[in-house]
mmCIF file of C-alpha atoms in Angstrom:
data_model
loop_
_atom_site.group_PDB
_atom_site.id
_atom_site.type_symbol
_atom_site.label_atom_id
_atom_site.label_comp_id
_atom_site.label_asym_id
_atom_site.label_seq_id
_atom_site.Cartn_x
_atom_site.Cartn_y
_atom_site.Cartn_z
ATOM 1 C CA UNK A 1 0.000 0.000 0.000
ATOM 2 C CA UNK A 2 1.100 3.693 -0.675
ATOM 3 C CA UNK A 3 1.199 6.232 1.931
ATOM 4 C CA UNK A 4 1.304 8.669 -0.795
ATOM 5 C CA UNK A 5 -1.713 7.501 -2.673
ATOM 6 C CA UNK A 6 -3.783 6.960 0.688
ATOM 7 C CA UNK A 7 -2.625 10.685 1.843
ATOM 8 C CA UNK A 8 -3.498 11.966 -2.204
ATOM 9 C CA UNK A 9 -7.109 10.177 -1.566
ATOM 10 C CA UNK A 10 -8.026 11.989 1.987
ATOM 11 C CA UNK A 11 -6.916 15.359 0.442
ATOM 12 C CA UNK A 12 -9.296 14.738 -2.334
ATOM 13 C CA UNK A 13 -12.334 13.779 0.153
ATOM 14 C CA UNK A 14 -11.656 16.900 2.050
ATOM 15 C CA UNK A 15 -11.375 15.111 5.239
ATOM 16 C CA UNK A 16 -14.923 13.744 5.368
ATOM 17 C CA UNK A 17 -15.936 11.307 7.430
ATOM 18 C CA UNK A 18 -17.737 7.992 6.499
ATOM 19 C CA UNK A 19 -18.466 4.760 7.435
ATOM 20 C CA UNK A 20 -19.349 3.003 10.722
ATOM 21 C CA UNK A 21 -17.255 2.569 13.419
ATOM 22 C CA UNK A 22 -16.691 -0.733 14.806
ATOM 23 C CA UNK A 23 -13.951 -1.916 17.385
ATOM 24 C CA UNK A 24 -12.388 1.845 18.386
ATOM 25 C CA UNK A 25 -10.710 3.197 15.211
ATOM 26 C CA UNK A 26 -11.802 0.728 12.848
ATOM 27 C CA UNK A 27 -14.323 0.452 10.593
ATOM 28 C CA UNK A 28 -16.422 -2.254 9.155
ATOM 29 C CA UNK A 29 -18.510 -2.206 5.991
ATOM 30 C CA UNK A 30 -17.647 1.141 4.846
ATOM 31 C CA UNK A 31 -18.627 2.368 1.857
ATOM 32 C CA UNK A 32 -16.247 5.699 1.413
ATOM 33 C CA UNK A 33 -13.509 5.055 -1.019
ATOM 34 C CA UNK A 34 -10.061 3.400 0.033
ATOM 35 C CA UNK A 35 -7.090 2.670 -1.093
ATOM 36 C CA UNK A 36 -6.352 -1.081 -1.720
ATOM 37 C CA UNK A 37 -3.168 -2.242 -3.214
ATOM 38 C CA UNK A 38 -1.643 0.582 -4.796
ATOM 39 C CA UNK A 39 -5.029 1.924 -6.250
ATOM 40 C CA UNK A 40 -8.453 3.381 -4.995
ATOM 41 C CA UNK A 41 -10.517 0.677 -4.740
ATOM 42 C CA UNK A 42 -14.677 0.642 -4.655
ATOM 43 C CA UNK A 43 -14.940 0.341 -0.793
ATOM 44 C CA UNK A 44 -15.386 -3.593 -1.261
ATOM 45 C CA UNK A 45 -12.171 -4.894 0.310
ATOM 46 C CA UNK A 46 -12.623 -6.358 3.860
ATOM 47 C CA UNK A 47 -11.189 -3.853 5.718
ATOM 48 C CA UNK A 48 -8.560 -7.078 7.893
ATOM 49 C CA UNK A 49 -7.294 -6.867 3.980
ATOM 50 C CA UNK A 50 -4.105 -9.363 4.494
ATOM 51 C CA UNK A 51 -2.879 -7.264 1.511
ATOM 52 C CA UNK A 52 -2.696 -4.491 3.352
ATOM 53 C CA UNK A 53 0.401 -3.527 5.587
ATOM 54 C CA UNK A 54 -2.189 -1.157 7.498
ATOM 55 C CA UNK A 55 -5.710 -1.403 7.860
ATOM 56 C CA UNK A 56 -6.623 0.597 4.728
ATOM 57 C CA UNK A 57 -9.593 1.765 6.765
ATOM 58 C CA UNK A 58 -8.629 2.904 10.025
ATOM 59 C CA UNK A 59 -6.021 4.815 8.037
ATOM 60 C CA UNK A 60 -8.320 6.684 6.458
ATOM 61 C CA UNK A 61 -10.784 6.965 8.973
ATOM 62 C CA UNK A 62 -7.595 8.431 11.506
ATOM 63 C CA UNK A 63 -6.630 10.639 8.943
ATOM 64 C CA UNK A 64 -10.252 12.124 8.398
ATOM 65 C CA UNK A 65 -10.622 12.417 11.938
ATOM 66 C CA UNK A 66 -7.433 13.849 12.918
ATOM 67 C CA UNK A 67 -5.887 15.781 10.324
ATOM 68 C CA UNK A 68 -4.089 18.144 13.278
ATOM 69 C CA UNK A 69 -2.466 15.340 14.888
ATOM 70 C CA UNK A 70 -0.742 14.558 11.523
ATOM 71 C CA UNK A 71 0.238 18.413 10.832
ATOM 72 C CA UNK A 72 1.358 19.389 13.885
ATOM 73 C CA UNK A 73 3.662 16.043 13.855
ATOM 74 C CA UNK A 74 5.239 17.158 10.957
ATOM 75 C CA UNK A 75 5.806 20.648 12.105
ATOM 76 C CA UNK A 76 7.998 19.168 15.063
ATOM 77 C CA UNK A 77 9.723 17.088 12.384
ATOM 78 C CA UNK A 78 10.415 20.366 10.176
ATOM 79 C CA UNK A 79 12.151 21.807 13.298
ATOM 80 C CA UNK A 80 13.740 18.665 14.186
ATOM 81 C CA UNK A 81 12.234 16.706 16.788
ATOM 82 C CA UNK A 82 12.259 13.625 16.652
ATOM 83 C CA UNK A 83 8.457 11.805 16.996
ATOM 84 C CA UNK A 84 7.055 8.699 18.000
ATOM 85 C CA UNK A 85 3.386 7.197 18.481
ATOM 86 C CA UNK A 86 2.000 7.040 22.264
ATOM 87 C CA UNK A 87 -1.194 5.237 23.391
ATOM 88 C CA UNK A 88 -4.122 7.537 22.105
ATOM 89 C CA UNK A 89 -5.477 9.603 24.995
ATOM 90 C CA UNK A 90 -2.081 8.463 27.402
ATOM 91 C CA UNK A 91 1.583 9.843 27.999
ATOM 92 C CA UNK A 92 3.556 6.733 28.585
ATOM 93 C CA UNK A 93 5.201 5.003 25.695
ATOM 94 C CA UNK A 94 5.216 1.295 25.132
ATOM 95 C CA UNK A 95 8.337 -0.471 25.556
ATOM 96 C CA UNK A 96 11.004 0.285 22.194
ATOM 97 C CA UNK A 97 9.652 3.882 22.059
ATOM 98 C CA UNK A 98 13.116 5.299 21.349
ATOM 99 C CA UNK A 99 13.721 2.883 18.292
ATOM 100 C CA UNK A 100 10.600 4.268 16.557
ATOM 101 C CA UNK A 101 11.096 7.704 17.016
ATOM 102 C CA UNK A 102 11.665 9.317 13.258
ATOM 103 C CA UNK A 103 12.661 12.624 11.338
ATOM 104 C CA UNK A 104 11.347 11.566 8.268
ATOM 105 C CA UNK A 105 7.649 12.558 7.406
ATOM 106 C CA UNK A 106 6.999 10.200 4.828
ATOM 107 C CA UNK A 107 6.661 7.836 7.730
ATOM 108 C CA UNK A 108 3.974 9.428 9.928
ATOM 109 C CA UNK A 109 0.758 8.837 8.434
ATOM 110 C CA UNK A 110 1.694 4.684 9.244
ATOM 111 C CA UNK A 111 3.599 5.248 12.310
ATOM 112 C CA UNK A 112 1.360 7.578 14.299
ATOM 113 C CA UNK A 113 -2.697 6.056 12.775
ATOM 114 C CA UNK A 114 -4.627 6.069 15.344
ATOM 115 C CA UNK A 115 -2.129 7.069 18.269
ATOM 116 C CA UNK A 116 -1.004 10.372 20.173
ATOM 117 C CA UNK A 117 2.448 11.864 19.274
ATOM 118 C CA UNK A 118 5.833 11.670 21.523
ATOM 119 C CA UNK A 119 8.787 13.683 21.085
ATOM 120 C CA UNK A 120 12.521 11.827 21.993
ATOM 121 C CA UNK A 121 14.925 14.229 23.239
ATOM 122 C CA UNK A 122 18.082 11.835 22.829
ATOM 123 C CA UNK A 123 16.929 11.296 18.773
ATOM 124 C CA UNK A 124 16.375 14.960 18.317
ATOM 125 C CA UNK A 125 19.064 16.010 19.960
ATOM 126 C CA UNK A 126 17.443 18.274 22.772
ATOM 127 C CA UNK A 127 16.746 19.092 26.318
ATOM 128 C CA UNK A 128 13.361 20.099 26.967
ATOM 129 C CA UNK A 129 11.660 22.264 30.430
ATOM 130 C CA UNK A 130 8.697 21.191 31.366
ATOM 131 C CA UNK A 131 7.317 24.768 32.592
ATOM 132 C CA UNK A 132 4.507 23.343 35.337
ATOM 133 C CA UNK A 133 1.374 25.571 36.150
ATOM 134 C CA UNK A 134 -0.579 23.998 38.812
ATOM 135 C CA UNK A 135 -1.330 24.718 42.231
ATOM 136 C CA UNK A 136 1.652 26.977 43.383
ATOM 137 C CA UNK A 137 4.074 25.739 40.676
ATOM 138 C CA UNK A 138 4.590 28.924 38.364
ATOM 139 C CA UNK A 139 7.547 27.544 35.996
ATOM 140 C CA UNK A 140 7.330 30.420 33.495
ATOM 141 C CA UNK A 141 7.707 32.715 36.012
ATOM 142 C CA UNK A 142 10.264 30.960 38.080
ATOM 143 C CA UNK A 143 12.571 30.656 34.718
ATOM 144 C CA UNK A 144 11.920 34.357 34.180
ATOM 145 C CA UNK A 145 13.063 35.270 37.114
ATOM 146 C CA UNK A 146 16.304 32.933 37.114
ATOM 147 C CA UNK A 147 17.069 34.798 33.898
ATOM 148 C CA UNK A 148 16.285 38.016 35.386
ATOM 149 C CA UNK A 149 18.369 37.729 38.537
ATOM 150 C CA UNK A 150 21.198 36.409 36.417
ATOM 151 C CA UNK A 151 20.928 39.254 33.743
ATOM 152 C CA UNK A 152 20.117 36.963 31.219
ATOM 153 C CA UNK A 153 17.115 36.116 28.860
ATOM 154 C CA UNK A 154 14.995 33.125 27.947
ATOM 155 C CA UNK A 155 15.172 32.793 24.116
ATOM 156 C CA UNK A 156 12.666 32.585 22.018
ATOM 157 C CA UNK A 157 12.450 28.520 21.048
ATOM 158 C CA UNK A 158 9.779 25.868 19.987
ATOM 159 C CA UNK A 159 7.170 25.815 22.433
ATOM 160 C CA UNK A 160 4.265 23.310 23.134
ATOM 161 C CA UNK A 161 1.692 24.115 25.108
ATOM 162 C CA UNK A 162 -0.275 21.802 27.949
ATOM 163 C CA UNK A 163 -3.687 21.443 28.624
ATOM 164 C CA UNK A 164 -3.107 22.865 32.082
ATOM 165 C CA UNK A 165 -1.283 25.998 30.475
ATOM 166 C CA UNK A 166 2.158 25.003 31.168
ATOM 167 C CA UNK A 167 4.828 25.411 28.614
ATOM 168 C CA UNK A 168 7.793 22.888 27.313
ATOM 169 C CA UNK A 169 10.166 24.708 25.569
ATOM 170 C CA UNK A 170 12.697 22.981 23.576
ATOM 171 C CA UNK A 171 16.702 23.759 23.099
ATOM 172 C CA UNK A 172 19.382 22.301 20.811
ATOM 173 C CA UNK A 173 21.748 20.216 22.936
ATOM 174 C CA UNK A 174 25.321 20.919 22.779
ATOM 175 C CA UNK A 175 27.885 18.337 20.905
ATOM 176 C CA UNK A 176 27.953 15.623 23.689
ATOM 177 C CA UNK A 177 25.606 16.905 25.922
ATOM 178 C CA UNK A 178 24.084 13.754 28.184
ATOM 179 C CA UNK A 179 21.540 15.825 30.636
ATOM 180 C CA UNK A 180 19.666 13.899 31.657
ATOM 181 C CA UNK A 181 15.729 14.000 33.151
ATOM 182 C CA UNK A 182 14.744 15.452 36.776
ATOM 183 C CA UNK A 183 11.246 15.553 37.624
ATOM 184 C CA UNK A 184 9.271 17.307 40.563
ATOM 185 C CA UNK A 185 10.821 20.576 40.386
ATOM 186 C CA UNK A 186 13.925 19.081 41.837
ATOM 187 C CA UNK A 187 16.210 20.786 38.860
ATOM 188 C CA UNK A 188 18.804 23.313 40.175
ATOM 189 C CA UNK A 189 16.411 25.975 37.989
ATOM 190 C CA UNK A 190 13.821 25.710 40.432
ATOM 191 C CA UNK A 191 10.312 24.670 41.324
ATOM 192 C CA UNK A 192 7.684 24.011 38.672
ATOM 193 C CA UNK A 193 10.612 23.205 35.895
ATOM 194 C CA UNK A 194 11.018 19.268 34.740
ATOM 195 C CA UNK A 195 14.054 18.756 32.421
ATOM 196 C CA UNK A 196 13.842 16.208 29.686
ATOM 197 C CA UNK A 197 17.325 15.634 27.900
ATOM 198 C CA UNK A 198 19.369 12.840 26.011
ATOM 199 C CA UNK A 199 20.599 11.410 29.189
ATOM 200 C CA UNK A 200 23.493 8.593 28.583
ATOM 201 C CA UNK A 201 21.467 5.948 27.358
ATOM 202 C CA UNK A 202 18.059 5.942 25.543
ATOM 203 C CA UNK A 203 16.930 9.760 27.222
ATOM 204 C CA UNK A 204 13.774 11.445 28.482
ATOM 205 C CA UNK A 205 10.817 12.494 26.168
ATOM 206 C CA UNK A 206 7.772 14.536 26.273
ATOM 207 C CA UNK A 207 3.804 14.073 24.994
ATOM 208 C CA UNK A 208 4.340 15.621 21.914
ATOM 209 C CA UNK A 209 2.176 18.334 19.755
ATOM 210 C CA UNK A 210 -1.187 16.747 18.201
ATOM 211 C CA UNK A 211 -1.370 14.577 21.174
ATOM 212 C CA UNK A 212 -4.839 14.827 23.340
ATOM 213 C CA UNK A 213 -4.634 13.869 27.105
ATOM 214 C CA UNK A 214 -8.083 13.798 28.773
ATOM 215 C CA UNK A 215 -9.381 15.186 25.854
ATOM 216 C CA UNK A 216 -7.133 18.475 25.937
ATOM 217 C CA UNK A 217 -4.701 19.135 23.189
ATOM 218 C CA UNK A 218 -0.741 19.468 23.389
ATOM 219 C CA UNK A 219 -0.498 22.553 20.850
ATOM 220 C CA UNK A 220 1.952 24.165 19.523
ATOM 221 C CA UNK A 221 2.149 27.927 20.647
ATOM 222 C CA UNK A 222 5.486 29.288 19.293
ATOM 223 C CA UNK A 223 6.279 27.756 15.872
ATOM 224 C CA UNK A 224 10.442 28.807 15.387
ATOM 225 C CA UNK A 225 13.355 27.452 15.094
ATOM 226 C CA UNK A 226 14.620 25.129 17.824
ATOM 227 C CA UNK A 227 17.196 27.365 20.149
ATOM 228 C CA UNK A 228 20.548 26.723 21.326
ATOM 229 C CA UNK A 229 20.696 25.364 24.945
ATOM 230 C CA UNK A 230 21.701 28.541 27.123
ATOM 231 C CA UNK A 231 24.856 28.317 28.715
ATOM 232 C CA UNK A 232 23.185 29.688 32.067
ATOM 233 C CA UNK A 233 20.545 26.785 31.753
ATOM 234 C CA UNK A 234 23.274 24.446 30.266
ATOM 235 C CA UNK A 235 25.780 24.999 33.380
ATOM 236 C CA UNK A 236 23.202 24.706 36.229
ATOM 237 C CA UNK A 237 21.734 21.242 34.617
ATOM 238 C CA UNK A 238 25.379 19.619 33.729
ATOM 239 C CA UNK A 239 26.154 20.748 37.941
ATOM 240 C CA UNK A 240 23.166 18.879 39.808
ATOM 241 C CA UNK A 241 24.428 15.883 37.263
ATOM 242 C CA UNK A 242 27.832 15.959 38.226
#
């Protein structure tokens, strides 16, 4: 089966939405068209097609559904982040997360169909704060004011957005850079900050863009390039580790 001819077909349909569900994603005796074996077929096929690498049905069904999961996924790709698929509606990845996780966004429509989108740090190359706000965590403002006191600035990165309004902003690692992941606002940049980074070994990762948790959407909130690490943020992190 092509990607490319199953993406060309949901273009064409403008996203509608057809059929009947059956099982979660998948559906049964639909009668939109599909692609089947390299070419749009009637809407015949059994959708458990044993021709099929992917269910030609859920694909197309995921795709009509959730055209923002698959755009947003490759606008984290553009800036180089590194994406895998989570469990739809959860934030922990199944075991082997780090060998799926891909820059290349002919691959997304298969890898991601019907699942929520992770972002590796150690495959993209990143550390990541997790910028908490909840109950009397206030990580923005207790970065801002780190960078204040210090006479320094945050810069202005790739940022994701949480459903509870917290920010993760992502930085290019340095050459070598293992940082690793702290959670519970125990990071030497204070509380309400979680650091995500390659680590030494397979490193951290975060719920991605696209992804819905509770039925709240990751978004994106500051599409530009990914930033260089900050040597004030860089030197405080590589510290606690050592």
């Amino acid at each position: 089966m092509s990607v490319r001819d199953v993406q060309a077909v949901i273009a064409a349909s403008g996203y509608a939405r057809h059929g009947r569900p059956h099982g979660g994603s998948a559906f049964r005796a639909c009668t939109c068209p599909k692609v089947g074996c390299g070419a749009v077929a009637d809407g015949s096929e059994r959708d458990d097609c044993p021709e099929h690498r992917l269910n030609p049905a859920q694909l197309w069904h995921w795709s009509a559904e959730c055209p923002q999961v698959l755009a947003a996924a490759r606008t984290a790709v553009g800036r180089g982040l590194a994406v895998f698929p989570l469990p739809i509606g959860g934030r922990v990845p199944e075991r082997g997360w780090q060998r799926q996780a891909t820059l290349l966004p002919e691959r997304l429509p298969e890898l991601l169909a019907g699942r929520g989108v992770g972002v590796g740090c150690r495959a993209s190359h990143v550390v990541a704060l997790d910028l908490d706000v909840h109950g009397d965590d206030d990580g923005p403002g207790v970065l801002a004011a780190l960078a204040d006191r210090l006479g320094e600035t945050v810069p202005d990165t790739f940022t994701v957005g949480s459903p509870s309004g917290g920010r993760h902003l992502y930085f290019r690692a340095p050459m070598g850079c293992t940082i690793g992941s702290v959670s519970g606002g125990r990071t030497r940049l204070g509380p309400g900050i979680d650091v995500r980074g390659p680590g030494r070994r397979s490193g951290g990762y975060l719920v991605g863009p696209g992804s819905l948790v509770g039925g709240r959407p990751y978004v994106i909130v500051r599409d530009v390039p990914v930033a260089p690490l900050p040597g004030w943020i860089e030197d405080r992190l590589q510290d606690q580790q050592r």
